[in-house]
Short mmCIF file of C-alpha atoms and ligand atoms in Angstrom, two decimals:
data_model
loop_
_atom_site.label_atom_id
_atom_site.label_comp_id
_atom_site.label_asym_id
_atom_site.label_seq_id
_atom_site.Cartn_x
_atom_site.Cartn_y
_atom_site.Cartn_z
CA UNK A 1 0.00 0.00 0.00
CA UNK A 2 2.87 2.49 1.43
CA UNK A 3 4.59 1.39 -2.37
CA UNK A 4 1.80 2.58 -4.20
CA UNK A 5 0.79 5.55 -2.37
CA UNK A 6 4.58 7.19 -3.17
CA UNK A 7 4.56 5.87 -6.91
CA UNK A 8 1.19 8.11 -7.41
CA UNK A 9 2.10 11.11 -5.32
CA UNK A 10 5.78 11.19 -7.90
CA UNK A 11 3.76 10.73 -10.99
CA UNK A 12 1.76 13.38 -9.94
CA UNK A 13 5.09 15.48 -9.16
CA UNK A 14 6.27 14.60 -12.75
CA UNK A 15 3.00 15.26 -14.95
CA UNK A 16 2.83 18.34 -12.90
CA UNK A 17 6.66 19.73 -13.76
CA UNK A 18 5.97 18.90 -17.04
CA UNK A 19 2.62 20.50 -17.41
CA UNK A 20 4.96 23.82 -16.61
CA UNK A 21 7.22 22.42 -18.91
CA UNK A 22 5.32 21.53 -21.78
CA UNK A 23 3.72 24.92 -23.84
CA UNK A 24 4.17 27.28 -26.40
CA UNK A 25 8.24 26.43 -25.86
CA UNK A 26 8.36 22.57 -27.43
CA UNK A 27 5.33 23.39 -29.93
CA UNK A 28 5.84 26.90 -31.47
CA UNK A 29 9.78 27.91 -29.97
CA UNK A 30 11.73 24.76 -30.71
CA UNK A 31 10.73 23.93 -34.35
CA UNK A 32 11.93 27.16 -35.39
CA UNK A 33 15.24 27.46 -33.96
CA UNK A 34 15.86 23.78 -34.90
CA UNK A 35 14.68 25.17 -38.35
CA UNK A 36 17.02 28.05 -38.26
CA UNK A 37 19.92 26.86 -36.61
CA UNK A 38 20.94 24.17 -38.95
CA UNK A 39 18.33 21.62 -38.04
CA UNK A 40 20.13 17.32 -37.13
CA UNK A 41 23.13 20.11 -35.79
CA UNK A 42 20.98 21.87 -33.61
CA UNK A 43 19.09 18.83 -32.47
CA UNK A 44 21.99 16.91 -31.79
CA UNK A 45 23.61 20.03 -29.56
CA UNK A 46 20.34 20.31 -27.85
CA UNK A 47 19.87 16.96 -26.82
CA UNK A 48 23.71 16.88 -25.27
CA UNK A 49 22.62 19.87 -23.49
CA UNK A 50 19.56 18.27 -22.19
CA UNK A 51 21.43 15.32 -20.54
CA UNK A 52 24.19 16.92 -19.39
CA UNK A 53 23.62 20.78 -18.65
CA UNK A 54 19.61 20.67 -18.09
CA UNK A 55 20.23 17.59 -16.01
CA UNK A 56 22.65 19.30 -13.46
CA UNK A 57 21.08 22.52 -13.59
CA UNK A 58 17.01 20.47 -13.31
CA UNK A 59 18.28 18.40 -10.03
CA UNK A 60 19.88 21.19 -8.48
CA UNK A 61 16.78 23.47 -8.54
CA UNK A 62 14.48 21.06 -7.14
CA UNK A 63 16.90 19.66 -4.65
CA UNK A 64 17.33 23.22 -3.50
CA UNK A 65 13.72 23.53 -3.39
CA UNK A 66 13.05 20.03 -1.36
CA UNK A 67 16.08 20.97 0.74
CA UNK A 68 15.02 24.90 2.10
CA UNK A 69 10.75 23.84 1.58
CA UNK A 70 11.04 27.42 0.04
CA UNK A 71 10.31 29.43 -3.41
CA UNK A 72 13.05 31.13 -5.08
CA UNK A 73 13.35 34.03 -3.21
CA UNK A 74 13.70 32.52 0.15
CA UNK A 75 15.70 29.59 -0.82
CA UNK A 76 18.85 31.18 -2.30
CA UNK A 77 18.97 33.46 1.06
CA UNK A 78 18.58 30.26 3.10
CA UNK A 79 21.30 28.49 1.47
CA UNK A 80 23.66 31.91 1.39
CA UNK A 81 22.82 35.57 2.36
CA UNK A 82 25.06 36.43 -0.42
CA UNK A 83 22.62 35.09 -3.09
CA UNK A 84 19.40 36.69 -2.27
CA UNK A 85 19.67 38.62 -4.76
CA UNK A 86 19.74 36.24 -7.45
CA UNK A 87 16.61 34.27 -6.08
CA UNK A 88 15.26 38.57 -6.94
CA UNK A 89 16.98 37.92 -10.74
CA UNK A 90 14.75 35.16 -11.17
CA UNK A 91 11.87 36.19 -10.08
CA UNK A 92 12.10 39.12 -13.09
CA UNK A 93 12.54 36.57 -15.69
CA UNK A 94 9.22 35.63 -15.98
CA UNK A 95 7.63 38.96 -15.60
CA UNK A 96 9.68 39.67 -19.09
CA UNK A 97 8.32 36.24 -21.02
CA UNK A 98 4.48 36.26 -19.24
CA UNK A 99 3.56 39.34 -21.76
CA UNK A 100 5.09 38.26 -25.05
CA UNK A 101 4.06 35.07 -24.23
CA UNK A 102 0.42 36.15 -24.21
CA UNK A 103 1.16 37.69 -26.94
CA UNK A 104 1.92 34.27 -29.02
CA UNK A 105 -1.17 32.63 -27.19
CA UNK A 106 -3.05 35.58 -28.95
CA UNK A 107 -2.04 34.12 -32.49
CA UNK A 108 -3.23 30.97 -31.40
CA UNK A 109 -6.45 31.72 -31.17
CA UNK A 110 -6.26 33.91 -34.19
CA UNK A 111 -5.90 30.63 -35.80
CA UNK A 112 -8.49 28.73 -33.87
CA UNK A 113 -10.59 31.36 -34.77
CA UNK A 114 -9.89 30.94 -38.50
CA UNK A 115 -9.64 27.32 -39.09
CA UNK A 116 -13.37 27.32 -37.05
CA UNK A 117 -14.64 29.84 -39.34
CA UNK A 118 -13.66 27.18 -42.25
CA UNK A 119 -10.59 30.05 -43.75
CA UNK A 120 -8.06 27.47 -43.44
CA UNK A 121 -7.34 28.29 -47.38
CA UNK A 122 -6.50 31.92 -46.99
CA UNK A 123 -4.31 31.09 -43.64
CA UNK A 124 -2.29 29.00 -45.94
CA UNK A 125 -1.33 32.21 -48.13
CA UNK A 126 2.22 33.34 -47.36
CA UNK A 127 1.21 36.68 -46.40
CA UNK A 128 -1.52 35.81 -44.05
CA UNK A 129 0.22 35.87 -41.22
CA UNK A 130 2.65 38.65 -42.04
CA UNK A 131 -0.60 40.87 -42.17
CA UNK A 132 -2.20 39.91 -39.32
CA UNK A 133 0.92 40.34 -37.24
CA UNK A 134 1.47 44.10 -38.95
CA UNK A 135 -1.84 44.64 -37.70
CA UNK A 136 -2.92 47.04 -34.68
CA UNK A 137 -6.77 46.36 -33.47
CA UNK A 138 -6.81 42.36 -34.47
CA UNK A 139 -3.41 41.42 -32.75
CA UNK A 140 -4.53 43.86 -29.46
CA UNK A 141 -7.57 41.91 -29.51
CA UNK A 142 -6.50 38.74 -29.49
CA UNK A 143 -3.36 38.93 -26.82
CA UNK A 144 -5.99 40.66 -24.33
CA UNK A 145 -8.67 37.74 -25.26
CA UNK A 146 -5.91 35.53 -24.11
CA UNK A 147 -4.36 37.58 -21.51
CA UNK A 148 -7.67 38.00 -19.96
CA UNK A 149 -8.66 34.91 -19.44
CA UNK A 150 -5.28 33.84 -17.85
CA UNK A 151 -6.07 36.49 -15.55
CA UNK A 152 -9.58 35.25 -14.85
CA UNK A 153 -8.47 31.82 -14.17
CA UNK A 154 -5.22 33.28 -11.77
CA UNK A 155 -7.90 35.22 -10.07
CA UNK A 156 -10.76 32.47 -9.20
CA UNK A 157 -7.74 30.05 -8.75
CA UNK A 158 -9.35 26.68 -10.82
CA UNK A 159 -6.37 26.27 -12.05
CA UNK A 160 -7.20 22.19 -10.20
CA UNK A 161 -10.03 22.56 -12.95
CA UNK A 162 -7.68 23.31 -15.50
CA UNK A 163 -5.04 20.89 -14.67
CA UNK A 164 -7.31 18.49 -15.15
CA UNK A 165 -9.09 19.04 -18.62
CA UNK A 166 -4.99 19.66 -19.53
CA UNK A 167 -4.53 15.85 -18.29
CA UNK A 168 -6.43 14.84 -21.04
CA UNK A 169 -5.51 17.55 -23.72
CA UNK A 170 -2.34 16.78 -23.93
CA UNK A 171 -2.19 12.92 -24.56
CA UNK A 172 -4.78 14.15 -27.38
CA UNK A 173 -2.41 16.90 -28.54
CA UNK A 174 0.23 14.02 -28.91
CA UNK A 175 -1.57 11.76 -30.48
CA UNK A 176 -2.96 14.15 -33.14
CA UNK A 177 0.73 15.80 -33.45
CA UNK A 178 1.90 12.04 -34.56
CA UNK A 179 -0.77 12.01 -36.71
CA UNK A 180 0.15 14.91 -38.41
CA UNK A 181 3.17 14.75 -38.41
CA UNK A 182 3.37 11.17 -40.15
CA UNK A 183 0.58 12.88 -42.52
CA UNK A 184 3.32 16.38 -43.47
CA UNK A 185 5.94 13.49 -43.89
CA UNK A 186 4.15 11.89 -47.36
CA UNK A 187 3.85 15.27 -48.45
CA UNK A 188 6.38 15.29 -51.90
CA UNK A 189 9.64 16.63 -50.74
CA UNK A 190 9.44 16.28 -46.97
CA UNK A 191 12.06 13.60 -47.21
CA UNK A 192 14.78 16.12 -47.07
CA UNK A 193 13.52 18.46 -44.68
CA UNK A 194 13.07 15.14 -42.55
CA UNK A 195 17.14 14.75 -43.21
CA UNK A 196 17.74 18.26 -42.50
CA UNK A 197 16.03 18.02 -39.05
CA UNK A 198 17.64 14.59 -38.07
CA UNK A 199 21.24 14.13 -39.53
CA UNK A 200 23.93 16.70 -37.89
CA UNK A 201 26.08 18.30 -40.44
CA UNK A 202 29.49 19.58 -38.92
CA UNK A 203 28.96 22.52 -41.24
CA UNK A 204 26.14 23.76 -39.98
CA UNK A 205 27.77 24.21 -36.32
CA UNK A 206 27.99 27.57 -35.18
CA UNK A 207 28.84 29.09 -31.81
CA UNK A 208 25.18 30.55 -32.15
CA UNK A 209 23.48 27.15 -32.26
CA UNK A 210 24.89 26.45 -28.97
CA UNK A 211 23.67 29.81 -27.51
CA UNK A 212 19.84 29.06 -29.23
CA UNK A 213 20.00 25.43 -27.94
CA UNK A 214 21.04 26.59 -24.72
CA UNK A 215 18.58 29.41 -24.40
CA UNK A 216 15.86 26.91 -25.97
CA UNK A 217 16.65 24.65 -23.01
CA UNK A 218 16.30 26.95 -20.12
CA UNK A 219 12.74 28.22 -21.87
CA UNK A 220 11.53 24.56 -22.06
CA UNK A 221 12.09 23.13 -19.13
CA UNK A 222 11.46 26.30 -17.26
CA UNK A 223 14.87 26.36 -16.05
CA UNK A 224 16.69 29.25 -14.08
CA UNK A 225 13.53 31.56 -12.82
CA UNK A 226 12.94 29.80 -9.79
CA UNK A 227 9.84 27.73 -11.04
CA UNK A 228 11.81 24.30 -9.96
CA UNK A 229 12.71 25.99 -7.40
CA UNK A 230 8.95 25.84 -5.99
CA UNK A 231 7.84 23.06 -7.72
CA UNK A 232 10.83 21.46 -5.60
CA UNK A 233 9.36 22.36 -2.18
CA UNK A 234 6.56 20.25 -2.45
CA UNK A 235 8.13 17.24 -3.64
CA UNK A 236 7.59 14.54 -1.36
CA UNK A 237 10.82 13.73 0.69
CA UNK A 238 10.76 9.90 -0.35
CA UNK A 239 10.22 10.51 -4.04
CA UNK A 240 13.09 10.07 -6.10
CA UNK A 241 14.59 13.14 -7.11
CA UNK A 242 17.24 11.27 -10.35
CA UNK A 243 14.45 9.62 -11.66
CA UNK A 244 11.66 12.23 -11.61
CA UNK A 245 14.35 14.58 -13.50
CA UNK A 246 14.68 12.25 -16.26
CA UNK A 247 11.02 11.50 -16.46
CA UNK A 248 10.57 15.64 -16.83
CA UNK A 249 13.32 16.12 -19.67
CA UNK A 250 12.37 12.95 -21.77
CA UNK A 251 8.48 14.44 -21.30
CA UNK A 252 9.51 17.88 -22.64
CA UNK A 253 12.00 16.93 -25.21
CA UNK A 254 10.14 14.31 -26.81
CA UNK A 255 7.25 16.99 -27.10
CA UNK A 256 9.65 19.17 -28.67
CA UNK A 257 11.05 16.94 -31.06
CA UNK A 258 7.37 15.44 -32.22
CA UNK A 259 6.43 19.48 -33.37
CA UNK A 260 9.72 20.05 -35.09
CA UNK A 261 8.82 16.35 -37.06
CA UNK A 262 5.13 18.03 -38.01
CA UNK A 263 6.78 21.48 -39.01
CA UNK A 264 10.75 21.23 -40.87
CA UNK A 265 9.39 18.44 -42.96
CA UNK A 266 6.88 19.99 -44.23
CA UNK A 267 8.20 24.10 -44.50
CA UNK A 268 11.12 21.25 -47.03
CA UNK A 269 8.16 19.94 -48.54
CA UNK A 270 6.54 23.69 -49.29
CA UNK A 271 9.30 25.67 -49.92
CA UNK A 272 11.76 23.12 -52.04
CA UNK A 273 14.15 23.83 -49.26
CA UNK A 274 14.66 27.38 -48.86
CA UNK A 275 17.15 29.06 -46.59
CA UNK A 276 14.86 32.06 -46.03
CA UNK A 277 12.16 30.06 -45.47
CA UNK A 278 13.26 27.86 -43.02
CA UNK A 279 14.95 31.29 -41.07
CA UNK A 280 11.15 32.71 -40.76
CA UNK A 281 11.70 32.63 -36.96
CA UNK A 282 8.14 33.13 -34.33
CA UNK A 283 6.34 33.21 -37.36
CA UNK A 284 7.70 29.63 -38.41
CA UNK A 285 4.54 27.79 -36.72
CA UNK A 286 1.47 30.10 -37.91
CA UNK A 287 3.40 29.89 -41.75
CA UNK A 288 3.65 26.42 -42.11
CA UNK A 289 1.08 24.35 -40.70
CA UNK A 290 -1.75 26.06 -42.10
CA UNK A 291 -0.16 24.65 -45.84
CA UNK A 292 -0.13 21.55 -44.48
CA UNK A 293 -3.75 21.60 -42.85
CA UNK A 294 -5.08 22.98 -46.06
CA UNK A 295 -3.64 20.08 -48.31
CA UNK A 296 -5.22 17.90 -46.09
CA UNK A 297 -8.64 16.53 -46.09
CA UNK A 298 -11.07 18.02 -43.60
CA UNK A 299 -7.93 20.54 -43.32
CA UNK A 300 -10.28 23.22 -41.74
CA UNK A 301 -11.33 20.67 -38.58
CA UNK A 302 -8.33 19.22 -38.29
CA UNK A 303 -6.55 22.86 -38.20
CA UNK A 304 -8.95 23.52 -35.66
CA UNK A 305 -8.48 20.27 -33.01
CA UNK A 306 -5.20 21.31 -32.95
CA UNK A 307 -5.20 25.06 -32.76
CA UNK A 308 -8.02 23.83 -29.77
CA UNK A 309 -4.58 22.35 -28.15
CA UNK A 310 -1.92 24.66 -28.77
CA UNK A 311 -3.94 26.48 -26.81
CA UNK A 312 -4.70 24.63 -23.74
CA UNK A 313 -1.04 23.76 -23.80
CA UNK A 314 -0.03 27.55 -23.97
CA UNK A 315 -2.94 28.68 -21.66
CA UNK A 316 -1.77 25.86 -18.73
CA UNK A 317 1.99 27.55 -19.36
CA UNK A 318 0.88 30.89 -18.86
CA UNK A 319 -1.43 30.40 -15.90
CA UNK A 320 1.47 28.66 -14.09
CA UNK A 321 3.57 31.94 -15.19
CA UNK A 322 1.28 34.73 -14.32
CA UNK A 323 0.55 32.61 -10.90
CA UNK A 324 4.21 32.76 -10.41
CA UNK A 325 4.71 36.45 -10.47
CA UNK A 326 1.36 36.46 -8.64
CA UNK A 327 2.90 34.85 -5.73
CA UNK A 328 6.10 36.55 -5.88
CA UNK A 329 3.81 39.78 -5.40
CA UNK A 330 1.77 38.90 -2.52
CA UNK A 331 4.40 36.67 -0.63
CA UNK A 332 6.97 40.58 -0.62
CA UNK A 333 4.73 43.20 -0.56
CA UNK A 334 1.74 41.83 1.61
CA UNK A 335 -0.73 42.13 -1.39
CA UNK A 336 -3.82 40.16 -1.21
CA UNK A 337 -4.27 37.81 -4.30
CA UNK A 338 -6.91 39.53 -6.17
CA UNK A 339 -5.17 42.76 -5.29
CA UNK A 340 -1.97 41.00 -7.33
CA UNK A 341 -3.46 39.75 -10.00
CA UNK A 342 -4.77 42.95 -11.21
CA UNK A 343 -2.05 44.66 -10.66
CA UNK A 344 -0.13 42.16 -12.37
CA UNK A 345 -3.02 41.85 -14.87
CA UNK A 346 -2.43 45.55 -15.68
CA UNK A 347 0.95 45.73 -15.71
CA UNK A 348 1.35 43.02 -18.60
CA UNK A 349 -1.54 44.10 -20.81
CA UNK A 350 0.68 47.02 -20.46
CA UNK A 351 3.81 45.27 -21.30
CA UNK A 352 2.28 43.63 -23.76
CA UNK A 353 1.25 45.89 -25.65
CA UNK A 354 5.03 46.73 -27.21
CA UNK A 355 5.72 43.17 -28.63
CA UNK A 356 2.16 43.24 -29.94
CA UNK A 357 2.53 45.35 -32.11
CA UNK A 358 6.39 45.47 -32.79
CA UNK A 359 5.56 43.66 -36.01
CA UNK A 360 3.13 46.93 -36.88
CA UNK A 361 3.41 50.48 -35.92
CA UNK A 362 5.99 49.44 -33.50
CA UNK A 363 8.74 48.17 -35.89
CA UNK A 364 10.67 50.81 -35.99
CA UNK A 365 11.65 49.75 -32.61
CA UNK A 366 14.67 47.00 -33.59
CA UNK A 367 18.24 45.80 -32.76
CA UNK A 368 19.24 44.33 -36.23
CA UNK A 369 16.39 42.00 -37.54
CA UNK A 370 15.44 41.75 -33.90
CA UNK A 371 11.35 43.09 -33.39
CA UNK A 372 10.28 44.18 -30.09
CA UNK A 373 9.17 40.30 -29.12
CA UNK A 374 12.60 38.89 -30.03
CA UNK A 375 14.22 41.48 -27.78
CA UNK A 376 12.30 40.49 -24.79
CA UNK A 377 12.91 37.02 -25.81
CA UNK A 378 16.58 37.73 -26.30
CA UNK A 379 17.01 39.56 -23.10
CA UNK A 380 15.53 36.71 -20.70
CA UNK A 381 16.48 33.73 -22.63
CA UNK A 382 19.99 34.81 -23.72
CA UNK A 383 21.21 37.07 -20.94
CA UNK A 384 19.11 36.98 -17.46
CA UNK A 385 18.32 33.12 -17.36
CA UNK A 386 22.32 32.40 -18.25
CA UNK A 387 22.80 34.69 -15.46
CA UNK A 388 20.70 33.06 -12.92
CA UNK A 389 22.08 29.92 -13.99
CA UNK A 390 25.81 30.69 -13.61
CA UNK A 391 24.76 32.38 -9.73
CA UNK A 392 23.09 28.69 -9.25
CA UNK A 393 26.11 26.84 -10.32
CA UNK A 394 28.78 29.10 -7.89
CA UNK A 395 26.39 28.58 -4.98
CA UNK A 396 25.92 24.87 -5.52
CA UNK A 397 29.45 24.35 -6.90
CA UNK A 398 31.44 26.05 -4.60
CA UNK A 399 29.36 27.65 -1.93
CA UNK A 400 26.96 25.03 -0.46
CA UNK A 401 29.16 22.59 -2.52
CA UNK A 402 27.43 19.80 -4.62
CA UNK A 403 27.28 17.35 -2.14
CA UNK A 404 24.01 19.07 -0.41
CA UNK A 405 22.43 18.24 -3.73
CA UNK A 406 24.18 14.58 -3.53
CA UNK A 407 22.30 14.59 0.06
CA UNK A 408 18.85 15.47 -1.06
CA UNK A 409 19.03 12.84 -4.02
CA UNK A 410 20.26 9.96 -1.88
CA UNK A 411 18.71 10.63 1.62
CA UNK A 412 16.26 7.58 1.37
CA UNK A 413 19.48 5.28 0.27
CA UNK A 414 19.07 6.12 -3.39
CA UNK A 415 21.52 5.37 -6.20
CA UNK A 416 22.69 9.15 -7.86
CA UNK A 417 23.61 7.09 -11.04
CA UNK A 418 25.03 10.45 -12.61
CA UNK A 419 27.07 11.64 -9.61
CA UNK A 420 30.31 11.90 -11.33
CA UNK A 421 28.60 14.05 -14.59
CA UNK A 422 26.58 15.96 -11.81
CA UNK A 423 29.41 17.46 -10.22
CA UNK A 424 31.96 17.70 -13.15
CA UNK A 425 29.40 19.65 -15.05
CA UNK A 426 27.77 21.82 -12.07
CA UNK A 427 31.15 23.29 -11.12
CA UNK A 428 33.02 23.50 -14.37
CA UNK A 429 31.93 22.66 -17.59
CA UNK A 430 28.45 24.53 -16.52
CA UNK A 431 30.16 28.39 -15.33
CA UNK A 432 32.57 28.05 -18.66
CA UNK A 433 29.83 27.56 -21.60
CA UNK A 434 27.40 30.26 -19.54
CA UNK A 435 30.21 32.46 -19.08
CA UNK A 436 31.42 32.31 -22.70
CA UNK A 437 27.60 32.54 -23.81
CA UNK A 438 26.87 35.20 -21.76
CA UNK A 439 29.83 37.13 -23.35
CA UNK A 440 29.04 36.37 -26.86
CA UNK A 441 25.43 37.09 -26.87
CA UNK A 442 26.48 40.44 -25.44
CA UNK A 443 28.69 41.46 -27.59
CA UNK A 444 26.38 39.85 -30.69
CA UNK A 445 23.51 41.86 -29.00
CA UNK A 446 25.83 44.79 -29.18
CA UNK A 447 26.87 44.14 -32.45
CA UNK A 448 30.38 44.24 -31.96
CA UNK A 449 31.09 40.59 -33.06
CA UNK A 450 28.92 38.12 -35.04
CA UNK A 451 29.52 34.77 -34.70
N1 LIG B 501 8.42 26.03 -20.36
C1 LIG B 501 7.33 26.74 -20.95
C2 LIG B 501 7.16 26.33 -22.39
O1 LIG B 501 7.85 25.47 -22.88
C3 LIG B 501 7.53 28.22 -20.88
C4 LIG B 501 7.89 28.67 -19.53
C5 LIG B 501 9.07 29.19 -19.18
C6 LIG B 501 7.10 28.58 -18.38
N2 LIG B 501 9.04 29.45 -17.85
C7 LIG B 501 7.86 29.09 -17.35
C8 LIG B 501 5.83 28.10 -18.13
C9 LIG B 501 7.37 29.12 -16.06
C10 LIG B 501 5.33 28.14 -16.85
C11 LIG B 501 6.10 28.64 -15.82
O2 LIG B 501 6.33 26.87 -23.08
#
């Protein structure tokens, strides 16, 4: 009985992590940086990433969490007065990606809203999305649509209601993504773009796919803002901590890797293997898979099932985000939690508004080809989350040293199978990529050096 009882409260730890794990990231982020950063080479970088880099950096935040029983904030000033400032870093992260996130989830239901209507044909034009994106009243309407109701849920707190029509959504949204996915693949000319994605060309590697992988990897699992952090504190003591780690990263990458398999295929298949088409960037998702819907039969309800899960994948993701900064509010400043979510309601809508319409009357705000959205983007993936993670690795590595984390994972007479890569990578081969990262997308962001 005891047995059973502790398998079901760590699947429920698991499917939980990964419900903050799996969103708009693995479906809509991933495909197109695999796309645009030379497809098998990025995947292949990724996935050594995953194991090695998310792994450490995965365990460590939820051991730190299990270890203190605290959220961000408190737990890096529990483990060292020095750090409470970084447990502050994180806690800005997601205040940057809740509004242009929003702002993506808008788009979504753009879609939705088309297929339903049965204009699946004119989504499939290449300029469809380009003009909806350059527009002002449409995209307004449809971030605050989705913004709103994030809001709505944050305040009434279902989010139990949620959780549970998500448990259900999602094994749907896989099974239809396979479906798809096999579908884009007998498309004529997805052959290659199925090579492109899977088979690593050396010539292909750039320092820059490393930075995008890495970046990529902190968005998807939710890495280096603190949300393991909590999701660590209530982790039952006698789960285990190696095993539920794995569970989360093969969850989220094998998400990831299913929508890049419905999407490079295909934008092969459509475009005869164009550079510029495969470099589209955020607009990747919203370009392609309309084409592919509308050579399909029953395109229009098809389109529509899955636009239906995008979005309860992206709208899960976001409540977890806004409730984040929601508790971050009312935990420092006393506020009650209807007085934060407006507030924080506000605030974004506010926020929000800039990447909105960066692709409209905003874009003449730009660094480079960079819009408003893939500043914001830039700025928390790129720079603050690298940041937060090379503060975790000093304090775990050298401060607290990694055998607190070694504690946590074995304290019920576990096995720590990846001990040895654990501590190599937490105290040296993690601070040297995310120091030479940091530098590089600074000075890129600067323009001062390309690479
Ligand atoms: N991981 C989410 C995704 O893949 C995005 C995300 C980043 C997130 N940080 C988060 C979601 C914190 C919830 C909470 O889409």
């Amino acid at each position: 009985m005891e047995k059973r009882g502790n398998f079901s409260n760590k699947i429920g730890f698991v499917l939980a992590a990964a419900g903050s794990a799996v969103g708009l990231g693995n479906i809509w982020r991933f495909p197109y940086l695999a796309a645009k950063y030379g497809g098998g080479t990025f995947l292949l970088v990724y996935l050594i990433l995953a194991v090695t880099f998310g792994f450490s950096l995965m365990i460590a935040e939820i051991a730190i969490g299990r270890k203190t029983g605290l959220s961000a904030i408190g737990a890096f000033k529990a483990l060292d007065k020095r750090f409470g400032a970084v447990g502050y870093l994180a806690a800005i992260i997601p205040i940057i990606i809740f509004p242009y996130y929003s702002v993506i989830g808008g788009w979504v239901i753009k879609y939705l809203v088309t297929f339903c209507s049965g204009g699946g044909m004119a989504a499939a034009n290449d300029n469809y999305f380009g003009t909806f994106a350059a527009g002002t009243a449409e995209p307004l309407i449809y971030f605050f649509i989705f913004i709103a109701f994030t809001a709505l849920v944050v305040w009434f707190g279902v989010e139990k209601g949620i959780e549970k029509v998500s448990k259900v959504m999602m094994p749907i949204l896989v099974v239809l993504t396979i479906f798809i996915a096999i579908y884009g693949l007998t498309i004529d000319g997805a052959k290659d773009g199925l090579i492109y994605y899977i088979k690593p060309r050396l010539s292909d590697f750039t320092f820059k796919t490393v930075i995008a992988a890495m970046g990529q990897l902190f968005y998807s699992m939710s890495l280096a803002m603190g949300i393991m952090i909590t999701y660590g504190s209530y982790m039952k003591k006698e789960n285990n901590l190696e095993s539920s780690v794995r569970q989360i990263e093969i969850f989220d990458t094998a998400i990831a890797f299913l929508a890049g398999l419905t999407i490079i295929p295909a934008v092969f298949a459509f475009s005869g293997g164009d550079k510029a088409a495969l470099g589209k960037g955020p607009s990747l998702m919203f370009v392609t898979l309309p084409k592919v819907f509308d050579s399909m039969p029953f395109g229009n309800v098809i389109g529509t099932v899955f636009f239906v899960l995008v979005l309860f994948a992206a709208l899960t993701s976001a409540i977890s985000l806004m409730e984040t900064i929601v508790s971050i509010f009312s935990d420092k400043l006393g506020w009650s939690r209807h007085k934060a979510t407006l507030i924080v309601f506000i605030c974004a809508v506010a926020i929000g508004v800039l990447p909105c319409l960066g692709f409209g009357v905003l874009d003449f705000i730009h660094i480079g080809a960079m819009t408003i959205l893939d500043i914001m983007d830039f700025v928390s993936n790129s720079i603050l989350m690298p940041i937060c993670a090379l503060f975790t690795c000093i304090l775990i590595g050298f401060v607290v040293k990694p055998k607190a984390v070694i504690d946590e994972a074995t304290r019920n007479g576990e096995k720590f199978k990846s001990r040895n890569l654990f501590v190599v990578v937490i105290k040296w081969v993690s601070p040297i990529c995310l120091v030479l990262i940091l530098i590089s997308s600074i000075l890129d962001a600067l323009g001062i050096f390309t690479i």
